[in-house]
Short mmCIF file of C-alpha atoms in Angstrom, two decimals:
data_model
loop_
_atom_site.label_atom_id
_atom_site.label_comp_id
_atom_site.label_asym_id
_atom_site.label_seq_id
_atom_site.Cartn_x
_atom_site.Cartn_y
_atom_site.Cartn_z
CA UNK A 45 0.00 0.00 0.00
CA UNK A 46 1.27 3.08 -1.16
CA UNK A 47 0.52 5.29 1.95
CA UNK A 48 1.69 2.67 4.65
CA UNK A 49 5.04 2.73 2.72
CA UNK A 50 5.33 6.18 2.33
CA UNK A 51 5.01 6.50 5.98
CA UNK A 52 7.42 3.83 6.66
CA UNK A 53 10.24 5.29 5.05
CA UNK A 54 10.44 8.17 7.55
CA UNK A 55 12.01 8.28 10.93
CA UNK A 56 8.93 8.02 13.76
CA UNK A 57 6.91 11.42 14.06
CA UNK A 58 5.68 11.17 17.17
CA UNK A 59 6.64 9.30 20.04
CA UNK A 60 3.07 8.44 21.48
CA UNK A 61 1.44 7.35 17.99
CA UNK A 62 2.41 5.13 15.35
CA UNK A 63 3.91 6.55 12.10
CA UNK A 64 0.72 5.61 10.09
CA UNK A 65 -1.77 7.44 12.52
CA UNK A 66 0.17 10.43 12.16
CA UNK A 67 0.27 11.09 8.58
CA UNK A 68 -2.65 9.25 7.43
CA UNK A 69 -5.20 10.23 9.84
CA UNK A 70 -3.93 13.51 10.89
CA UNK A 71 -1.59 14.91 8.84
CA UNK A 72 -4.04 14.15 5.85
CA UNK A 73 -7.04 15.84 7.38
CA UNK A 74 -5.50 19.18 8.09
CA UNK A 75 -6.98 22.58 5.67
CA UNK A 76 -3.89 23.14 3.58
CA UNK A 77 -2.59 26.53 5.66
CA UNK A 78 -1.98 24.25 8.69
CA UNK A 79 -0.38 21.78 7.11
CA UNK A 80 1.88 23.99 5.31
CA UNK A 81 2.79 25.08 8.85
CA UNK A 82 3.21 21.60 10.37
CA UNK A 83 6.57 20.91 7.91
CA UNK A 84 8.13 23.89 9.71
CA UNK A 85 7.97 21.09 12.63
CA UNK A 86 10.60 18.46 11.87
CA UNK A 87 12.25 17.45 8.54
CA UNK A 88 10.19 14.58 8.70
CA UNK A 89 7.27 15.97 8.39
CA UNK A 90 8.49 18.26 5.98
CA UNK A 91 9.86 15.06 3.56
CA UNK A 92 6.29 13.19 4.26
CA UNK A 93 3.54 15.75 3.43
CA UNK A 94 5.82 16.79 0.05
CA UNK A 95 4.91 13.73 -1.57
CA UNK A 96 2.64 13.21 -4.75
CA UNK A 97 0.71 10.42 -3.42
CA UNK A 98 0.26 12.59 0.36
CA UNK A 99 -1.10 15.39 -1.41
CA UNK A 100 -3.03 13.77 -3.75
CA UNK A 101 -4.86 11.81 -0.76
CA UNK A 102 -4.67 15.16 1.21
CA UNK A 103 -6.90 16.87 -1.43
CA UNK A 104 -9.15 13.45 -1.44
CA UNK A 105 -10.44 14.44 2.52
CA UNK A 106 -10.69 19.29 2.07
CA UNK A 107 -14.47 19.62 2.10
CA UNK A 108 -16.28 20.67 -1.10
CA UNK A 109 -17.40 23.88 0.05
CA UNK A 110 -19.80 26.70 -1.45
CA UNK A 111 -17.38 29.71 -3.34
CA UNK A 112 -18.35 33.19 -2.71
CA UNK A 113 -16.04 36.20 -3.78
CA UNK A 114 -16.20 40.13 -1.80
CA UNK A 115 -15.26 42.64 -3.76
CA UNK A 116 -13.57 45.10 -1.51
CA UNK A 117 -12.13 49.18 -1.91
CA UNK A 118 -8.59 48.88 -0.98
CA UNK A 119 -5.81 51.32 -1.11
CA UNK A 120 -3.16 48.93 -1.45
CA UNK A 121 -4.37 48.16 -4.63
CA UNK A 122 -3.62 49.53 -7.95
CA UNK A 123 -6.68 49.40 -8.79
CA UNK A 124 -8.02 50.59 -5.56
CA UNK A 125 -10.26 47.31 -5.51
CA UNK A 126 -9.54 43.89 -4.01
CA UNK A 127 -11.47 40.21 -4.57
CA UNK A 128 -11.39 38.34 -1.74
CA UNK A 129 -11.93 34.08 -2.37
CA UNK A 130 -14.22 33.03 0.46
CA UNK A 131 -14.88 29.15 0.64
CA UNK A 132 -18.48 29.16 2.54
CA UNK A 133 -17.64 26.79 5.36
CA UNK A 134 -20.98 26.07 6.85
CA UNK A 135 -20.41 22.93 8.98
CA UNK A 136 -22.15 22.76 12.62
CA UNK A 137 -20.82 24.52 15.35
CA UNK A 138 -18.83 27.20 13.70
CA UNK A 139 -18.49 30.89 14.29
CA UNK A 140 -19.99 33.11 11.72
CA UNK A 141 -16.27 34.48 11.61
CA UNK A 142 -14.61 30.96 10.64
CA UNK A 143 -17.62 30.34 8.31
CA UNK A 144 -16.61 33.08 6.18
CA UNK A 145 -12.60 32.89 6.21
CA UNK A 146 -10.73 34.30 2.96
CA UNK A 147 -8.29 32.03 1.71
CA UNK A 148 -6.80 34.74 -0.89
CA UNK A 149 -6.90 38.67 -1.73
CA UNK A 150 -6.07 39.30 -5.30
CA UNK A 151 -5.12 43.26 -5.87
CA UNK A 152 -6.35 42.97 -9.52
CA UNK A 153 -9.22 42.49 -9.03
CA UNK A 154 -10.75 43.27 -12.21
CA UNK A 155 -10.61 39.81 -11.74
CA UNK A 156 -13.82 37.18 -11.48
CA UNK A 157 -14.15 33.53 -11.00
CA UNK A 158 -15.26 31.73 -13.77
CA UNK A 159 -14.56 28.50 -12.77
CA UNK A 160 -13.06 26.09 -9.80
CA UNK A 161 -11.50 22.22 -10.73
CA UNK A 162 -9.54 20.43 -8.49
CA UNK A 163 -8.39 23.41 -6.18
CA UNK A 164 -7.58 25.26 -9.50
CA UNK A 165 -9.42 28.79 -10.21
CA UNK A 166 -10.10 30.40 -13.48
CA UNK A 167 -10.23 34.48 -12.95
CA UNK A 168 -11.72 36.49 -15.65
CA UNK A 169 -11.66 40.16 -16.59
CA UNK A 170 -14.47 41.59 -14.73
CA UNK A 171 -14.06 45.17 -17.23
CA UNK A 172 -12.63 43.02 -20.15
CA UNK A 173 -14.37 39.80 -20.62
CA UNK A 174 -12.08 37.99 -22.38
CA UNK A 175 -8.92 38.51 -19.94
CA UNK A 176 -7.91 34.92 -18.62
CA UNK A 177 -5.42 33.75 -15.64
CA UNK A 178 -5.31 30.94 -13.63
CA UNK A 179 -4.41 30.35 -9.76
CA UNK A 180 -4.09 27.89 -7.04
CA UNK A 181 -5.05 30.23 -3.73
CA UNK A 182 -3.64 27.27 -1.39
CA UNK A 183 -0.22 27.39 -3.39
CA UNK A 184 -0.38 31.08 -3.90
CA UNK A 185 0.28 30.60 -7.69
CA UNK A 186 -1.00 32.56 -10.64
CA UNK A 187 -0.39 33.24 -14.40
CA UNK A 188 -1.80 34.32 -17.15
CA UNK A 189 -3.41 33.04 -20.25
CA UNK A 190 -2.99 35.23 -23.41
CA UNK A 191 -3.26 32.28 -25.78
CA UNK A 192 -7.47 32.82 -24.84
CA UNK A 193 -7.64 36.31 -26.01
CA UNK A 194 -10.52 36.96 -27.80
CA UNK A 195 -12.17 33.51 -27.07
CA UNK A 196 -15.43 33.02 -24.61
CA UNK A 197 -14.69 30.65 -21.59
CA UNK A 198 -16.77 27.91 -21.25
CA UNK A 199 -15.49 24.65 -19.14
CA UNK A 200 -12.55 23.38 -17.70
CA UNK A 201 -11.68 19.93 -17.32
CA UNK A 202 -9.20 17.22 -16.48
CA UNK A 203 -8.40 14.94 -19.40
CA UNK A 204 -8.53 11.64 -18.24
CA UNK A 205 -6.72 9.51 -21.42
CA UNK A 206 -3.58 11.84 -20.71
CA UNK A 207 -3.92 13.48 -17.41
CA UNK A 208 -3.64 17.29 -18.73
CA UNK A 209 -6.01 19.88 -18.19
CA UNK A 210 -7.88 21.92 -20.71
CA UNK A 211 -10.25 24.63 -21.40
CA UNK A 212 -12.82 24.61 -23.15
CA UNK A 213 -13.39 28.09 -25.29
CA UNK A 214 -16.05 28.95 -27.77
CA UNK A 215 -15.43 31.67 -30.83
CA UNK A 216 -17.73 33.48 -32.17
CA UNK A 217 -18.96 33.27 -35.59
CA UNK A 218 -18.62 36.93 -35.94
CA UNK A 219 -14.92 37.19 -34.70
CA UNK A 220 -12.09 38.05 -37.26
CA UNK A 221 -9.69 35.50 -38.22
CA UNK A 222 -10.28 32.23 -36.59
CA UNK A 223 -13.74 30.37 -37.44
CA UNK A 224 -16.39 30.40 -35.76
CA UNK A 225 -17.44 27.57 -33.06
CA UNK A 226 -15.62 25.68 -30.09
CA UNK A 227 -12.14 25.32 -29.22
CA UNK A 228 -10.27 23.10 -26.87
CA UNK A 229 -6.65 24.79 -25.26
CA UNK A 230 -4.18 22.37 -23.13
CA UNK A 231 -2.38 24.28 -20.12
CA UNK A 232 1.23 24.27 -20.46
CA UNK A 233 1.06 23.54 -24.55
CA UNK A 234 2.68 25.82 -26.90
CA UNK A 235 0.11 24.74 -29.53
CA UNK A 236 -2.81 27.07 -29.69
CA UNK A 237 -6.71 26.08 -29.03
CA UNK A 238 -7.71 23.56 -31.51
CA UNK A 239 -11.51 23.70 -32.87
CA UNK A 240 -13.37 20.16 -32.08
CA UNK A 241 -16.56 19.24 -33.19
CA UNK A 242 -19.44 20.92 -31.99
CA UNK A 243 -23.24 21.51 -32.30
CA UNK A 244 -23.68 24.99 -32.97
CA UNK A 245 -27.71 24.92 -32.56
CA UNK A 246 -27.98 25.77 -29.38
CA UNK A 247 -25.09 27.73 -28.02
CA UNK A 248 -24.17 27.82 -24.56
CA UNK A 249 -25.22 30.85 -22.12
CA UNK A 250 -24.60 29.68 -18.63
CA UNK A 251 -21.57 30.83 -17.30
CA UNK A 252 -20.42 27.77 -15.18
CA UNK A 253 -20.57 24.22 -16.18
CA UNK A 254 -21.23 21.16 -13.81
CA UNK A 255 -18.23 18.35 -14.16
CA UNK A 256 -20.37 15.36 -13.90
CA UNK A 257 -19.39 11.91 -14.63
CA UNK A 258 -16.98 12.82 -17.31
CA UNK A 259 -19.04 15.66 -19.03
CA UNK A 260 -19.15 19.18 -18.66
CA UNK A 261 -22.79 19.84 -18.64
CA UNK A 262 -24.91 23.29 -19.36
CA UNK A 263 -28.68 24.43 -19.61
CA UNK A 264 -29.31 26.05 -22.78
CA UNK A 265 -31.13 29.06 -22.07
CA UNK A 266 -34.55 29.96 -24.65
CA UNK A 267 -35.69 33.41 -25.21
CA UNK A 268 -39.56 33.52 -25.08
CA UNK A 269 -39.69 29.81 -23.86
CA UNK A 270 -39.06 27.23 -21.42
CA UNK A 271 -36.01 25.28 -22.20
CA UNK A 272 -35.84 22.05 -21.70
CA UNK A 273 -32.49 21.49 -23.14
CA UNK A 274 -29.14 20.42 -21.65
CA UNK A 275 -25.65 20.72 -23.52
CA UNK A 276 -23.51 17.97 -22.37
CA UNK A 277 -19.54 17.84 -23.41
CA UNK A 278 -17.76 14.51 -23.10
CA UNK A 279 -14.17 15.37 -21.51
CA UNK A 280 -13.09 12.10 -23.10
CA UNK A 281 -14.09 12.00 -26.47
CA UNK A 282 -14.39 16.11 -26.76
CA UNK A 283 -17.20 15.81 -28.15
CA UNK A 284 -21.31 17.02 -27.62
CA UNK A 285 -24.82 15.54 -27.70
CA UNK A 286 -27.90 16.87 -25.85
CA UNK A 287 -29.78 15.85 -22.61
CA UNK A 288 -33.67 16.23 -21.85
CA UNK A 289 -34.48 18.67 -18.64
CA UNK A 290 -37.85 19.14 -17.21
CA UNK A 291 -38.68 22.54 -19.04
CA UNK A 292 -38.10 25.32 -16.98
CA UNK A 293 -38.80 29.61 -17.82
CA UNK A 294 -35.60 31.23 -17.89
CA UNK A 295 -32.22 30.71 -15.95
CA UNK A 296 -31.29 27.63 -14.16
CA UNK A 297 -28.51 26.49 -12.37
CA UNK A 298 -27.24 23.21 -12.37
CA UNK A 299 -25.25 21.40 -9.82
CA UNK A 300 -24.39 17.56 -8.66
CA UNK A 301 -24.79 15.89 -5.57
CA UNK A 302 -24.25 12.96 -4.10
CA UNK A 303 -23.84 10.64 -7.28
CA UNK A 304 -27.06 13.06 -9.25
CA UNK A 305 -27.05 15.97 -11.43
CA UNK A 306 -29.75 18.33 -10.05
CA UNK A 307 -31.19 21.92 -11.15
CA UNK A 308 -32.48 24.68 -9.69
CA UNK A 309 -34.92 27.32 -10.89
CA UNK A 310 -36.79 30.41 -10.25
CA UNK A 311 -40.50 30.97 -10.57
CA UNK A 312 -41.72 34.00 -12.88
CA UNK A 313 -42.62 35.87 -9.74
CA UNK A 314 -39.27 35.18 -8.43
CA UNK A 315 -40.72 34.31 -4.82
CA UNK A 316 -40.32 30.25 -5.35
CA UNK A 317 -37.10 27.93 -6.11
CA UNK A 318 -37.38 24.70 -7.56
CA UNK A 319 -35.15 22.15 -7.25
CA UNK A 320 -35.03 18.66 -9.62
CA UNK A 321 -32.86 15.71 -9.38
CA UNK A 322 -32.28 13.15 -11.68
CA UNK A 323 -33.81 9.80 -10.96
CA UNK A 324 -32.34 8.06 -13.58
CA UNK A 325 -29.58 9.97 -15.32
CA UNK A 326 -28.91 7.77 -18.59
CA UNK A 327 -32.52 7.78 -19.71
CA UNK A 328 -33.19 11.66 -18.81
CA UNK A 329 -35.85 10.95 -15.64
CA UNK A 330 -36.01 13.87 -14.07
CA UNK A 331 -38.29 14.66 -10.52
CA UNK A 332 -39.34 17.69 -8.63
CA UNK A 333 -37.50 17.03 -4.82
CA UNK A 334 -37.90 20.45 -3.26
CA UNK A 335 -40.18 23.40 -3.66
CA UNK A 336 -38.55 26.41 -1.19
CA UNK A 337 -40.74 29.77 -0.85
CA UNK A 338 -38.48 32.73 -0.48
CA UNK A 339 -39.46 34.99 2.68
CA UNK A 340 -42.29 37.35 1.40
CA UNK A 341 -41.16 41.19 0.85
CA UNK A 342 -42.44 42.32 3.65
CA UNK A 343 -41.18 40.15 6.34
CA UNK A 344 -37.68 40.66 4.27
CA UNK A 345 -38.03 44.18 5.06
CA UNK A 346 -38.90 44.09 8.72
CA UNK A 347 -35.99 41.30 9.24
CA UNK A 348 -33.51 42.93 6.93
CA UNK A 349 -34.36 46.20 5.95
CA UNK A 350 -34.36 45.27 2.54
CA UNK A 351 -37.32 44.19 -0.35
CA UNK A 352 -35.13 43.14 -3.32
CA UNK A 353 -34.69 39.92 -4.43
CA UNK A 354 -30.87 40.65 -6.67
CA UNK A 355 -30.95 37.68 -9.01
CA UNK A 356 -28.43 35.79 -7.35
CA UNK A 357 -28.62 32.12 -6.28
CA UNK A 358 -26.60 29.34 -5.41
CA UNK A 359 -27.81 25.45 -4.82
CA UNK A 360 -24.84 23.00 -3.89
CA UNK A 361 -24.80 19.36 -1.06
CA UNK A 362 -24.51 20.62 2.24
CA UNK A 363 -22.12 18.75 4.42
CA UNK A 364 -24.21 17.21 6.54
CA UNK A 365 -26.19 15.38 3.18
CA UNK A 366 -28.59 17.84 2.74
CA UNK A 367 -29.21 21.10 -0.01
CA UNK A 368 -27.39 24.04 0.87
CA UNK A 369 -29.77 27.62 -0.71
CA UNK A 370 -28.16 30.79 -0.39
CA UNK A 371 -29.72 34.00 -1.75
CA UNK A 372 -28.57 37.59 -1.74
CA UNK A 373 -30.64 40.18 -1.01
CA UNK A 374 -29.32 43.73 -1.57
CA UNK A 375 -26.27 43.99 1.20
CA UNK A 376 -27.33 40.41 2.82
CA UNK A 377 -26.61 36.99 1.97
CA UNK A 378 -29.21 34.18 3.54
CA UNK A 379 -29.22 30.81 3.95
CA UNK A 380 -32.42 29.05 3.45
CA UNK A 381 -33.59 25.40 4.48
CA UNK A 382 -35.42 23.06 2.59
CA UNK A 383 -38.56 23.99 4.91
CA UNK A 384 -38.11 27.58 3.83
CA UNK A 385 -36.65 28.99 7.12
CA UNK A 386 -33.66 31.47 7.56
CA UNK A 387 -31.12 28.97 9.08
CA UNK A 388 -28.15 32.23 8.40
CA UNK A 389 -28.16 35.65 7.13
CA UNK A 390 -24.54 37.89 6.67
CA UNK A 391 -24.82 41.45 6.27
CA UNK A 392 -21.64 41.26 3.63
CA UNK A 393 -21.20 42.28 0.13
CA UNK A 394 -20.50 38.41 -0.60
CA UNK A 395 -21.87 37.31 -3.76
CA UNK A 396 -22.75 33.59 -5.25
CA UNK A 397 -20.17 32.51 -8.25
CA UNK A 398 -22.82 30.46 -10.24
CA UNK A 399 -22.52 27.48 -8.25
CA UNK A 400 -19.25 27.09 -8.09
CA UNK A 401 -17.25 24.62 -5.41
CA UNK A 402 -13.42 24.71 -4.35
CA UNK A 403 -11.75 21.63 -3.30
CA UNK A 404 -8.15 23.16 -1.83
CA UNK A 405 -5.36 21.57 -3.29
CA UNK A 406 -1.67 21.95 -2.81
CA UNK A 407 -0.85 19.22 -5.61
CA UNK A 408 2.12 20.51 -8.19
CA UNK A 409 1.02 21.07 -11.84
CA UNK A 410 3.88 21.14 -13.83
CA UNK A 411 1.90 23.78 -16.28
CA UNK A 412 1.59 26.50 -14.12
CA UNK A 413 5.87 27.47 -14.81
CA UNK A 414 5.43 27.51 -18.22
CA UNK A 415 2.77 29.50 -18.38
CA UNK A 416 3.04 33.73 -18.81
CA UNK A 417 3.95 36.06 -16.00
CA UNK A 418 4.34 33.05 -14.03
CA UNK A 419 4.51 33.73 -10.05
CA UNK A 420 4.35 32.75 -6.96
CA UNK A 421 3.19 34.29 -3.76
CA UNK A 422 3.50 37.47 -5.28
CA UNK A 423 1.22 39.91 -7.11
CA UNK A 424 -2.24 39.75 -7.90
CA UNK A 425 -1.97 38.08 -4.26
CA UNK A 426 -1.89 40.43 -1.64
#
């Protein structure tokens, strides 16, 4: 077994435990800033927690948690603005403070998140669109990715047959130069995105896509109608088909949980969420599991101050097995149960990143050097 040996081959950690206990029940479980402190311990320590397979397994047991971003004034900037990463950590028996911890301040933050795999961020231009990077916020790395200019993000993705990561990028049919349609990039590759075939009926909108089992999946948004369409992207084969959805008004969000791809919509009225699962995934069975009523203006006003529902929604697994509903209202952001009760409410600018998750992850990626403006601990992070 790979983990009792790499244990083995170290002098004994601690003199009360075995070897073993240490590093694979301890050491393993730690959030990545303590265990980054730990190897300033002993050399031992240091040599254990450095390994491939360690980390790998070490990434295996961070929570899954909810990914909200602040966007804060700050004079240290450049730009005189700030993005702060905020994993949501909402298990039992935390403080509101340690709920809410920032695990990086970029100082460009014309940056947004556009996507999250496998502790991996991919920040945006939030004034110019098409402005790419990518960072790790537990390894403090970040570069840039000029190869994307003038292409629309859609997906990213680990490739399974070779083990490199890609993007997946879509041009429009209007842009100069390149033809229209979608393109697939390979981090660390000198080649540039390659197109791969595509269905170009029914573009894609969303601006997330759910990684689930294999496929990068979107809902296909229909002006004037419900859409009942899902665009699904095999991260194998690199190609697309379509998926039935129940048929839903306007946007919806998907997300996965426990083993099922779900969705979540609002009502016309905006006053209702649905949320549908997939009973049977391969032949498109879909069922309504939960119907949550948002608080009614008024008692939004007496408990908050506020009567504006802002748009913004996010639907992800809790951690205790349940589904996790958090909605912003104007300067607030409140959780909501599945029996339509307030279970938390933060008076913070924090808003939702279309259901995105981060996984921390101190793993290497041999990319990330060859990439531009290639740095570490250093600016955008403050």
């Amino acid at each position: 077994m790979a983990e009792a040996a790499g244990a083995a081959e170290v002098a004994p950690l601690h003199g009360g435990l075995p070897d073993e206990i240490v590093v694979w029940e301890v050491l393993v479980r730690l959030p990545p800033k303590s265990l980054l402190r730990c190897r300033a311990v002993c050399p031992a320590w240091r040599r254990v927690t450095s390994t491939r397979d360690f980390l790998l397994a070490h990434h295996d047991r961070q929570p899954s948690l909810p990914l909200l971003c602040v966007y804060c004034y700050n004079l240290l900037s450049a730009y005189g603005i700030s993005l702060d990463v905020i994993p949501f950590d909402h298990r039992a028996g935390l403080a509101a403070v340690d709920q809410l911890k920032s695990i990086a301040r970029l100082g460009k933050s014309y940056f947004g998140v556009r996507a999250s795999c496998d502790g991996l961020l991919i920040l945006c231009g939030l004034y110019r669109n098409l402005d790419y990077s990518i960072c790790n916020p537990a390894t403090r790395q970040h570069a840039r990715l000029p190869q994307l200019d003038g292409f629309a993000f859609l997906g990213m993705y680990p490739h399974s047959p070779t083990g490199e990561y890609r993007l997946l990028l879509e041009k429009p049919s209007y842009a100069p130069a390149i033809q229209g349609g979608y393109y697939v990039f390979t981090l660390g590759s000198d080649q540039p995105p390659r197109r791969c075939p595509d269905d170009a009926e029914h573009m894609i909108q969303e601006l997330s896509a759910v990684l689930f089992r294999g496929s990068l999946h979107w809902h296909v948004e229909q002006h004037g109608t419900a859409s009942n369409m899902i665009k699904v992207f095999s991260t194998t084969t690199e190609s697309f088909r379509r998926m039935r959805a129940p048929a839903l008004p306007g946007k919806a969000h998907l997300f996965e949980m426990d083993g099922t791809l779900g969705m979540s919509s609002f009502n016309d009225a905006a006053t209702t969420i649905d949320i549908w699962m997939t009973q049977d995934y391969e032949s498109e069975a879909w069922a309504l599991k939960y119907r949550v009523e948002l608080l009614a203006t008024a008692e939004v006003t007496v408990m908050f101050g506020i009567g504006r529902f802002d748009g913004r929604w996010s639907v992800a697994p809790s951690l205790d097995g349940d589904v996790l509903v958090l909605v912003e209202f104007g300067d607030w952001l409140i959780q909501i149960d599945m029996d339509s009760k307030v279970v938390a409410s933060f008076q913070r600018a924090l808003r939702c990143t279309d259901q995105l998750r981060l996984k921390q992850s101190l793993v290497p990626h041999s990319f990330f050097p060859t990439l531009e403006g290639y740095v570490v601990n250093d600016s955008p992070f403050m």
